[in-house]
């Protein structure tokens, strides 16, 4: 009888150990999951253009005293300040999370302010807490988010041209790995084949035009000419190339950046 009791206790101990192991392997640190994904779910808010998501309006205002922006949220007639340490001229949000840049003002430069201790932050609107995704000691121009799809954050160097940025970079917000490019950017749109079209038409004379995968791989430059207009219709990308001599021409290529074709000859003025 005593022997049977010992055997039972040993078996019970083994079972409890197995249960404990299963419990420990299934309990993990929670990872923040974006409720909305896709480029269209996130809107870029700049110092000159507010954006509305649902019944909430997001905006930002520059504070000359501290050389920083304050990010505001207005809902049901009430305005709240969410972030007071924004150093970039834009941020992106889906109404749940805000991606923005924070830095300490260092000096004025030829193309705007220079900052030290530059951080790209993820801010939760519900918890009012933020975490740092990327850090650069500087001093350097501030960074600013351009777009986000819930997995990848697209950002660049601020310029004096407002909505135009230098050196597009792509960061996986979960792993924090960054892919760097030398592309100028003012707009990113998703094509029907899943690739991204990167344009920089908000620079005074336009910019390059390129395609890439969501994570920044497979980058392909369609043209180095200054592209001033871009549109996508069906299976083709239509774009206007311009020169500093004020000549321009209309061109076309497929969604992979191949089969490029000039639709008009170089001529004075803007090609239509």
Short mmCIF file of the C-alpha atoms (twelve columns), coordinates in Angstrom:
data_MODEL
# 
_entry.id   MODEL 
# 
loop_
_atom_site.group_PDB 
_atom_site.id 
_atom_site.type_symbol 
_atom_site.label_atom_id 
_atom_site.label_alt_id 
_atom_site.label_comp_id 
_atom_site.label_asym_id 
_atom_site.label_seq_id 
_atom_site.Cartn_x 
_atom_site.Cartn_y 
_atom_site.Cartn_z 
_atom_site.pdbx_PDB_model_num 
ATOM 1   C CA . UNK A 1   0.000   0.000  0.000   1 
ATOM 2   C CA . UNK A 2   2.812   2.376  0.962   1 
ATOM 3   C CA . UNK A 3   4.651   1.524  -2.269  1 
ATOM 4   C CA . UNK A 4   1.556   2.286  -4.335  1 
ATOM 5   C CA . UNK A 5   1.220   5.654  -2.615  1 
ATOM 6   C CA . UNK A 6   4.829   6.566  -3.468  1 
ATOM 7   C CA . UNK A 7   4.313   5.597  -7.126  1 
ATOM 8   C CA . UNK A 8   1.144   7.711  -7.268  1 
ATOM 9   C CA . UNK A 9   2.960   10.723 -5.790  1 
ATOM 10  C CA . UNK A 10  5.790   10.370 -8.331  1 
ATOM 11  C CA . UNK A 11  3.324   10.191 -11.232 1 
ATOM 12  C CA . UNK A 12  1.449   13.206 -9.874  1 
ATOM 13  C CA . UNK A 13  4.713   15.140 -9.648  1 
ATOM 14  C CA . UNK A 14  5.555   14.334 -13.269 1 
ATOM 15  C CA . UNK A 15  2.101   15.459 -14.434 1 
ATOM 16  C CA . UNK A 16  2.369   18.735 -12.492 1 
ATOM 17  C CA . UNK A 17  5.829   19.394 -13.951 1 
ATOM 18  C CA . UNK A 18  4.502   18.880 -17.486 1 
ATOM 19  C CA . UNK A 19  1.591   21.246 -16.814 1 
ATOM 20  C CA . UNK A 20  3.971   23.896 -15.431 1 
ATOM 21  C CA . UNK A 21  6.205   23.641 -18.509 1 
ATOM 22  C CA . UNK A 22  3.243   23.996 -20.855 1 
ATOM 23  C CA . UNK A 23  2.038   27.039 -18.916 1 
ATOM 24  C CA . UNK A 24  5.443   28.726 -18.998 1 
ATOM 25  C CA . UNK A 25  5.889   28.167 -22.728 1 
ATOM 26  C CA . UNK A 26  2.497   29.659 -23.594 1 
ATOM 27  C CA . UNK A 27  2.789   32.792 -21.427 1 
ATOM 28  C CA . UNK A 28  4.744   35.394 -23.381 1 
ATOM 29  C CA . UNK A 29  5.324   39.108 -23.193 1 
ATOM 30  C CA . UNK A 30  2.473   40.764 -25.113 1 
ATOM 31  C CA . UNK A 31  3.432   42.463 -28.358 1 
ATOM 32  C CA . UNK A 32  1.561   45.534 -29.539 1 
ATOM 33  C CA . UNK A 33  -0.430  44.672 -32.652 1 
ATOM 34  C CA . UNK A 34  -1.722  47.414 -34.898 1 
ATOM 35  C CA . UNK A 35  -5.482  47.174 -35.276 1 
ATOM 36  C CA . UNK A 36  -5.400  48.846 -38.664 1 
ATOM 37  C CA . UNK A 37  -2.829  48.035 -41.314 1 
ATOM 38  C CA . UNK A 38  -2.091  49.350 -44.777 1 
ATOM 39  C CA . UNK A 39  -0.830  52.687 -46.031 1 
ATOM 40  C CA . UNK A 40  -4.368  54.032 -46.344 1 
ATOM 41  C CA . UNK A 41  -5.050  53.430 -42.632 1 
ATOM 42  C CA . UNK A 42  -2.369  55.906 -41.578 1 
ATOM 43  C CA . UNK A 43  -2.530  59.613 -42.338 1 
ATOM 44  C CA . UNK A 44  0.332   62.072 -42.411 1 
ATOM 45  C CA . UNK A 45  -0.255  65.224 -40.388 1 
ATOM 46  C CA . UNK A 46  2.003   68.219 -41.000 1 
ATOM 47  C CA . UNK A 47  2.415   71.678 -39.504 1 
ATOM 48  C CA . UNK A 48  0.453   73.077 -42.443 1 
ATOM 49  C CA . UNK A 49  -2.226  70.379 -42.835 1 
ATOM 50  C CA . UNK A 50  -4.376  68.706 -40.174 1 
ATOM 51  C CA . UNK A 51  -6.077  65.338 -40.740 1 
ATOM 52  C CA . UNK A 52  -9.361  63.819 -39.593 1 
ATOM 53  C CA . UNK A 53  -9.704  60.172 -38.554 1 
ATOM 54  C CA . UNK A 54  -13.241 59.218 -37.566 1 
ATOM 55  C CA . UNK A 55  -14.557 62.059 -35.410 1 
ATOM 56  C CA . UNK A 56  -11.094 63.183 -34.301 1 
ATOM 57  C CA . UNK A 57  -8.911  65.878 -35.873 1 
ATOM 58  C CA . UNK A 58  -5.128  65.697 -35.437 1 
ATOM 59  C CA . UNK A 59  -2.887  68.733 -35.870 1 
ATOM 60  C CA . UNK A 60  0.452   70.187 -34.784 1 
ATOM 61  C CA . UNK A 61  1.693   73.670 -33.910 1 
ATOM 62  C CA . UNK A 62  5.237   75.034 -33.624 1 
ATOM 63  C CA . UNK A 63  6.450   76.512 -30.335 1 
ATOM 64  C CA . UNK A 64  9.114   79.157 -31.063 1 
ATOM 65  C CA . UNK A 65  10.251  79.272 -27.466 1 
ATOM 66  C CA . UNK A 66  11.260  75.604 -27.330 1 
ATOM 67  C CA . UNK A 67  11.858  74.980 -31.066 1 
ATOM 68  C CA . UNK A 68  9.454   72.056 -30.977 1 
ATOM 69  C CA . UNK A 69  5.988   71.111 -32.145 1 
ATOM 70  C CA . UNK A 70  3.007   70.174 -30.002 1 
ATOM 71  C CA . UNK A 71  0.690   67.462 -31.336 1 
ATOM 72  C CA . UNK A 72  -3.016  68.036 -30.671 1 
ATOM 73  C CA . UNK A 73  -6.161  65.926 -30.785 1 
ATOM 74  C CA . UNK A 74  -9.600  67.555 -31.092 1 
ATOM 75  C CA . UNK A 75  -12.714 65.470 -30.401 1 
ATOM 76  C CA . UNK A 76  -16.279 66.497 -29.499 1 
ATOM 77  C CA . UNK A 77  -15.255 70.142 -29.329 1 
ATOM 78  C CA . UNK A 78  -12.408 69.504 -26.866 1 
ATOM 79  C CA . UNK A 79  -8.721  69.927 -27.741 1 
ATOM 80  C CA . UNK A 80  -5.997  67.971 -25.943 1 
ATOM 81  C CA . UNK A 81  -2.226  68.212 -26.239 1 
ATOM 82  C CA . UNK A 82  -0.859  64.692 -26.704 1 
ATOM 83  C CA . UNK A 83  2.845   65.248 -27.413 1 
ATOM 84  C CA . UNK A 84  4.989   68.298 -26.623 1 
ATOM 85  C CA . UNK A 85  8.448   67.148 -27.736 1 
ATOM 86  C CA . UNK A 86  8.014   66.692 -31.502 1 
ATOM 87  C CA . UNK A 87  10.938  68.032 -33.550 1 
ATOM 88  C CA . UNK A 88  9.904   66.922 -37.052 1 
ATOM 89  C CA . UNK A 89  7.459   68.792 -39.258 1 
ATOM 90  C CA . UNK A 90  5.105   65.828 -39.636 1 
ATOM 91  C CA . UNK A 91  3.835   62.684 -37.920 1 
ATOM 92  C CA . UNK A 92  1.675   59.721 -38.947 1 
ATOM 93  C CA . UNK A 93  -1.239  58.162 -37.086 1 
ATOM 94  C CA . UNK A 94  -4.074  55.677 -37.477 1 
ATOM 95  C CA . UNK A 95  -6.010  57.095 -34.533 1 
ATOM 96  C CA . UNK A 96  -4.520  54.557 -32.136 1 
ATOM 97  C CA . UNK A 97  -0.770  55.047 -32.485 1 
ATOM 98  C CA . UNK A 98  1.331   58.103 -33.372 1 
ATOM 99  C CA . UNK A 99  4.802   57.891 -34.900 1 
ATOM 100 C CA . UNK A 100 6.827   61.070 -34.490 1 
ATOM 101 C CA . UNK A 101 10.358  62.397 -33.992 1 
ATOM 102 C CA . UNK A 102 11.771  63.957 -30.832 1 
ATOM 103 C CA . UNK A 103 15.085  65.803 -30.532 1 
ATOM 104 C CA . UNK A 104 16.918  68.555 -28.666 1 
ATOM 105 C CA . UNK A 105 17.387  71.742 -30.687 1 
ATOM 106 C CA . UNK A 106 21.071  72.401 -31.418 1 
ATOM 107 C CA . UNK A 107 21.429  75.165 -34.017 1 
ATOM 108 C CA . UNK A 108 19.946  76.765 -37.098 1 
ATOM 109 C CA . UNK A 109 21.279  75.520 -40.427 1 
ATOM 110 C CA . UNK A 110 20.938  76.339 -44.125 1 
ATOM 111 C CA . UNK A 111 18.012  73.948 -44.445 1 
ATOM 112 C CA . UNK A 112 16.317  74.437 -41.079 1 
ATOM 113 C CA . UNK A 113 17.163  73.411 -37.534 1 
ATOM 114 C CA . UNK A 114 19.732  70.861 -36.433 1 
ATOM 115 C CA . UNK A 115 19.009  68.588 -33.488 1 
ATOM 116 C CA . UNK A 116 20.828  66.275 -31.081 1 
ATOM 117 C CA . UNK A 117 19.560  63.088 -29.411 1 
ATOM 118 C CA . UNK A 118 17.082  62.451 -32.214 1 
ATOM 119 C CA . UNK A 119 14.547  59.722 -31.483 1 
ATOM 120 C CA . UNK A 120 11.766  58.189 -33.526 1 
ATOM 121 C CA . UNK A 121 8.994   57.354 -31.078 1 
ATOM 122 C CA . UNK A 122 5.821   55.287 -31.044 1 
ATOM 123 C CA . UNK A 123 3.098   56.879 -28.910 1 
ATOM 124 C CA . UNK A 124 -0.032  55.044 -27.746 1 
ATOM 125 C CA . UNK A 125 -3.019  57.396 -27.668 1 
ATOM 126 C CA . UNK A 126 -4.973  55.184 -25.235 1 
ATOM 127 C CA . UNK A 127 -2.202  54.698 -22.657 1 
ATOM 128 C CA . UNK A 128 -0.473  58.078 -23.255 1 
ATOM 129 C CA . UNK A 129 2.870   56.266 -23.202 1 
ATOM 130 C CA . UNK A 130 5.690   56.299 -25.751 1 
ATOM 131 C CA . UNK A 131 8.690   54.141 -26.560 1 
ATOM 132 C CA . UNK A 132 11.804  54.867 -28.603 1 
ATOM 133 C CA . UNK A 133 12.271  52.896 -31.826 1 
ATOM 134 C CA . UNK A 134 15.404  54.592 -33.191 1 
ATOM 135 C CA . UNK A 135 18.087  56.857 -31.709 1 
ATOM 136 C CA . UNK A 136 20.679  59.100 -33.394 1 
ATOM 137 C CA . UNK A 137 23.021  61.274 -31.350 1 
ATOM 138 C CA . UNK A 138 23.420  64.004 -33.979 1 
ATOM 139 C CA . UNK A 139 23.701  66.896 -34.400 1 
ATOM 140 C CA . UNK A 140 21.790  66.534 -37.661 1 
ATOM 141 C CA . UNK A 141 18.636  67.579 -39.408 1 
ATOM 142 C CA . UNK A 142 15.533  66.230 -37.780 1 
ATOM 143 C CA . UNK A 143 13.813  63.162 -39.172 1 
ATOM 144 C CA . UNK A 144 10.087  62.950 -39.863 1 
ATOM 145 C CA . UNK A 145 7.684   60.084 -40.680 1 
ATOM 146 C CA . UNK A 146 6.227   60.097 -44.183 1 
ATOM 147 C CA . UNK A 147 3.978   57.018 -44.153 1 
ATOM 148 C CA . UNK A 148 3.252   53.778 -42.283 1 
ATOM 149 C CA . UNK A 149 1.406   50.532 -43.029 1 
ATOM 150 C CA . UNK A 150 1.353   49.098 -39.496 1 
ATOM 151 C CA . UNK A 151 4.470   46.985 -40.042 1 
ATOM 152 C CA . UNK A 152 6.879   49.364 -41.742 1 
ATOM 153 C CA . UNK A 153 7.481   53.021 -40.961 1 
ATOM 154 C CA . UNK A 154 8.765   55.243 -43.778 1 
ATOM 155 C CA . UNK A 155 10.686  58.377 -42.797 1 
ATOM 156 C CA . UNK A 156 13.206  60.871 -44.160 1 
ATOM 157 C CA . UNK A 157 15.317  63.948 -43.440 1 
ATOM 158 C CA . UNK A 158 13.368  67.187 -43.072 1 
ATOM 159 C CA . UNK A 159 13.991  69.882 -45.678 1 
ATOM 160 C CA . UNK A 160 13.001  73.504 -46.169 1 
ATOM 161 C CA . UNK A 161 10.389  72.333 -48.690 1 
ATOM 162 C CA . UNK A 162 7.762   71.199 -46.178 1 
ATOM 163 C CA . UNK A 163 6.325   67.945 -47.523 1 
ATOM 164 C CA . UNK A 164 9.517   66.848 -49.328 1 
ATOM 165 C CA . UNK A 165 12.161  64.735 -47.571 1 
ATOM 166 C CA . UNK A 166 15.660  63.453 -48.345 1 
ATOM 167 C CA . UNK A 167 17.025  59.919 -47.923 1 
ATOM 168 C CA . UNK A 168 13.918  57.771 -47.504 1 
ATOM 169 C CA . UNK A 169 14.409  55.073 -44.840 1 
ATOM 170 C CA . UNK A 170 12.238  52.059 -44.014 1 
ATOM 171 C CA . UNK A 171 11.996  50.622 -40.499 1 
ATOM 172 C CA . UNK A 172 10.289  47.429 -39.323 1 
ATOM 173 C CA . UNK A 173 8.606   48.737 -36.169 1 
ATOM 174 C CA . UNK A 174 8.776   45.332 -34.481 1 
ATOM 175 C CA . UNK A 175 12.406  44.392 -35.146 1 
ATOM 176 C CA . UNK A 176 13.573  48.034 -35.513 1 
ATOM 177 C CA . UNK A 177 15.728  47.088 -38.472 1 
ATOM 178 C CA . UNK A 178 16.189  49.935 -40.945 1 
ATOM 179 C CA . UNK A 179 16.808  49.939 -44.701 1 
ATOM 180 C CA . UNK A 180 18.321  53.162 -46.039 1 
ATOM 181 C CA . UNK A 181 18.008  54.717 -49.509 1 
ATOM 182 C CA . UNK A 182 19.147  57.948 -51.169 1 
ATOM 183 C CA . UNK A 183 15.695  58.598 -52.635 1 
ATOM 184 C CA . UNK A 184 13.883  61.858 -52.140 1 
ATOM 185 C CA . UNK A 185 10.247  61.330 -51.151 1 
ATOM 186 C CA . UNK A 186 7.027   63.249 -50.764 1 
ATOM 187 C CA . UNK A 187 4.508   60.474 -51.456 1 
ATOM 188 C CA . UNK A 188 4.351   56.674 -51.209 1 
ATOM 189 C CA . UNK A 189 1.529   54.697 -52.748 1 
ATOM 190 C CA . UNK A 190 0.805   50.986 -53.007 1 
ATOM 191 C CA . UNK A 191 0.430   49.522 -56.490 1 
ATOM 192 C CA . UNK A 192 -1.935  46.683 -57.390 1 
ATOM 193 C CA . UNK A 193 1.013   44.258 -57.632 1 
ATOM 194 C CA . UNK A 194 1.960   44.945 -54.001 1 
ATOM 195 C CA . UNK A 195 4.980   47.127 -54.761 1 
ATOM 196 C CA . UNK A 196 5.352   50.687 -53.538 1 
ATOM 197 C CA . UNK A 197 5.728   53.699 -55.804 1 
ATOM 198 C CA . UNK A 198 7.990   56.380 -54.317 1 
ATOM 199 C CA . UNK A 199 7.738   59.887 -55.785 1 
ATOM 200 C CA . UNK A 200 9.134   63.281 -54.795 1 
ATOM 201 C CA . UNK A 201 7.000   65.752 -56.728 1 
ATOM 202 C CA . UNK A 202 6.853   68.293 -53.874 1 
ATOM 203 C CA . UNK A 203 10.471  69.317 -54.406 1 
ATOM 204 C CA . UNK A 204 10.541  72.607 -56.397 1 
ATOM 205 C CA . UNK A 205 11.755  70.897 -59.590 1 
ATOM 206 C CA . UNK A 206 10.423  67.438 -58.799 1 
ATOM 207 C CA . UNK A 207 12.521  64.393 -57.952 1 
ATOM 208 C CA . UNK A 208 13.326  60.809 -58.886 1 
ATOM 209 C CA . UNK A 209 10.716  58.066 -59.278 1 
ATOM 210 C CA . UNK A 210 11.255  54.542 -57.937 1 
ATOM 211 C CA . UNK A 211 9.503   51.319 -56.942 1 
ATOM 212 C CA . UNK A 212 10.348  48.898 -54.135 1 
ATOM 213 C CA . UNK A 213 8.929   46.204 -51.886 1 
ATOM 214 C CA . UNK A 214 7.306   47.116 -48.564 1 
ATOM 215 C CA . UNK A 215 10.495  46.379 -46.617 1 
ATOM 216 C CA . UNK A 216 12.660  48.474 -48.932 1 
ATOM 217 C CA . UNK A 217 14.131  45.538 -50.844 1 
ATOM 218 C CA . UNK A 218 13.932  45.179 -54.614 1 
ATOM 219 C CA . UNK A 219 14.476  48.890 -55.134 1 
ATOM 220 C CA . UNK A 220 14.411  50.034 -58.737 1 
ATOM 221 C CA . UNK A 221 14.905  53.567 -59.998 1 
ATOM 222 C CA . UNK A 222 12.506  54.298 -62.843 1 
ATOM 223 C CA . UNK A 223 14.095  57.635 -63.710 1 
ATOM 224 C CA . UNK A 224 16.591  60.110 -62.267 1 
ATOM 225 C CA . UNK A 225 14.992  62.972 -64.160 1 
ATOM 226 C CA . UNK A 226 12.989  65.441 -62.098 1 
ATOM 227 C CA . UNK A 227 9.478   63.976 -62.085 1 
ATOM 228 C CA . UNK A 228 6.856   66.655 -61.466 1 
ATOM 229 C CA . UNK A 229 3.636   64.690 -62.021 1 
ATOM 230 C CA . UNK A 230 2.706   61.050 -61.341 1 
ATOM 231 C CA . UNK A 231 -0.464  59.036 -61.853 1 
ATOM 232 C CA . UNK A 232 -1.361  55.347 -61.982 1 
ATOM 233 C CA . UNK A 233 -4.000  54.084 -64.398 1 
ATOM 234 C CA . UNK A 234 -4.630  50.384 -64.884 1 
ATOM 235 C CA . UNK A 235 -1.396  48.547 -65.617 1 
ATOM 236 C CA . UNK A 236 0.716   51.655 -66.194 1 
ATOM 237 C CA . UNK A 237 2.505   54.418 -64.321 1 
ATOM 238 C CA . UNK A 238 2.336   57.779 -66.098 1 
ATOM 239 C CA . UNK A 239 4.858   60.454 -65.187 1 
ATOM 240 C CA . UNK A 240 6.174   63.792 -66.427 1 
ATOM 241 C CA . UNK A 241 9.955   64.249 -66.615 1 
ATOM 242 C CA . UNK A 242 11.273  67.806 -66.440 1 
ATOM 243 C CA . UNK A 243 14.634  69.519 -66.931 1 
ATOM 244 C CA . UNK A 244 16.047  72.674 -65.394 1 
ATOM 245 C CA . UNK A 245 15.877  74.126 -68.908 1 
ATOM 246 C CA . UNK A 246 12.072  74.030 -68.482 1 
ATOM 247 C CA . UNK A 247 11.676  71.255 -71.028 1 
ATOM 248 C CA . UNK A 248 9.446   68.319 -70.171 1 
ATOM 249 C CA . UNK A 249 7.947   65.165 -71.641 1 
ATOM 250 C CA . UNK A 250 5.251   62.658 -70.751 1 
ATOM 251 C CA . UNK A 251 6.340   59.028 -70.160 1 
ATOM 252 C CA . UNK A 252 4.886   55.659 -69.243 1 
ATOM 253 C CA . UNK A 253 6.069   52.342 -67.772 1 
ATOM 254 C CA . UNK A 254 4.468   49.198 -66.363 1 
ATOM 255 C CA . UNK A 255 3.935   48.546 -62.645 1 
ATOM 256 C CA . UNK A 256 7.335   46.851 -62.382 1 
ATOM 257 C CA . UNK A 257 9.153   49.870 -63.798 1 
ATOM 258 C CA . UNK A 258 9.803   48.118 -67.111 1 
ATOM 259 C CA . UNK A 259 8.807   48.848 -70.712 1 
ATOM 260 C CA . UNK A 260 9.454   52.567 -70.343 1 
ATOM 261 C CA . UNK A 261 8.153   54.676 -73.191 1 
ATOM 262 C CA . UNK A 262 8.216   58.401 -73.947 1 
ATOM 263 C CA . UNK A 263 4.731   59.488 -75.008 1 
ATOM 264 C CA . UNK A 264 5.745   63.007 -76.046 1 
ATOM 265 C CA . UNK A 265 8.945   64.695 -77.196 1 
ATOM 266 C CA . UNK A 266 10.938  67.099 -75.054 1 
ATOM 267 C CA . UNK A 267 9.340   70.519 -75.363 1 
ATOM 268 C CA . UNK A 268 9.115   73.828 -73.514 1 
ATOM 269 C CA . UNK A 269 6.556   74.145 -70.749 1 
ATOM 270 C CA . UNK A 270 4.837   71.369 -68.825 1 
ATOM 271 C CA . UNK A 271 3.901   68.276 -70.842 1 
ATOM 272 C CA . UNK A 272 0.223   67.409 -70.585 1 
# 
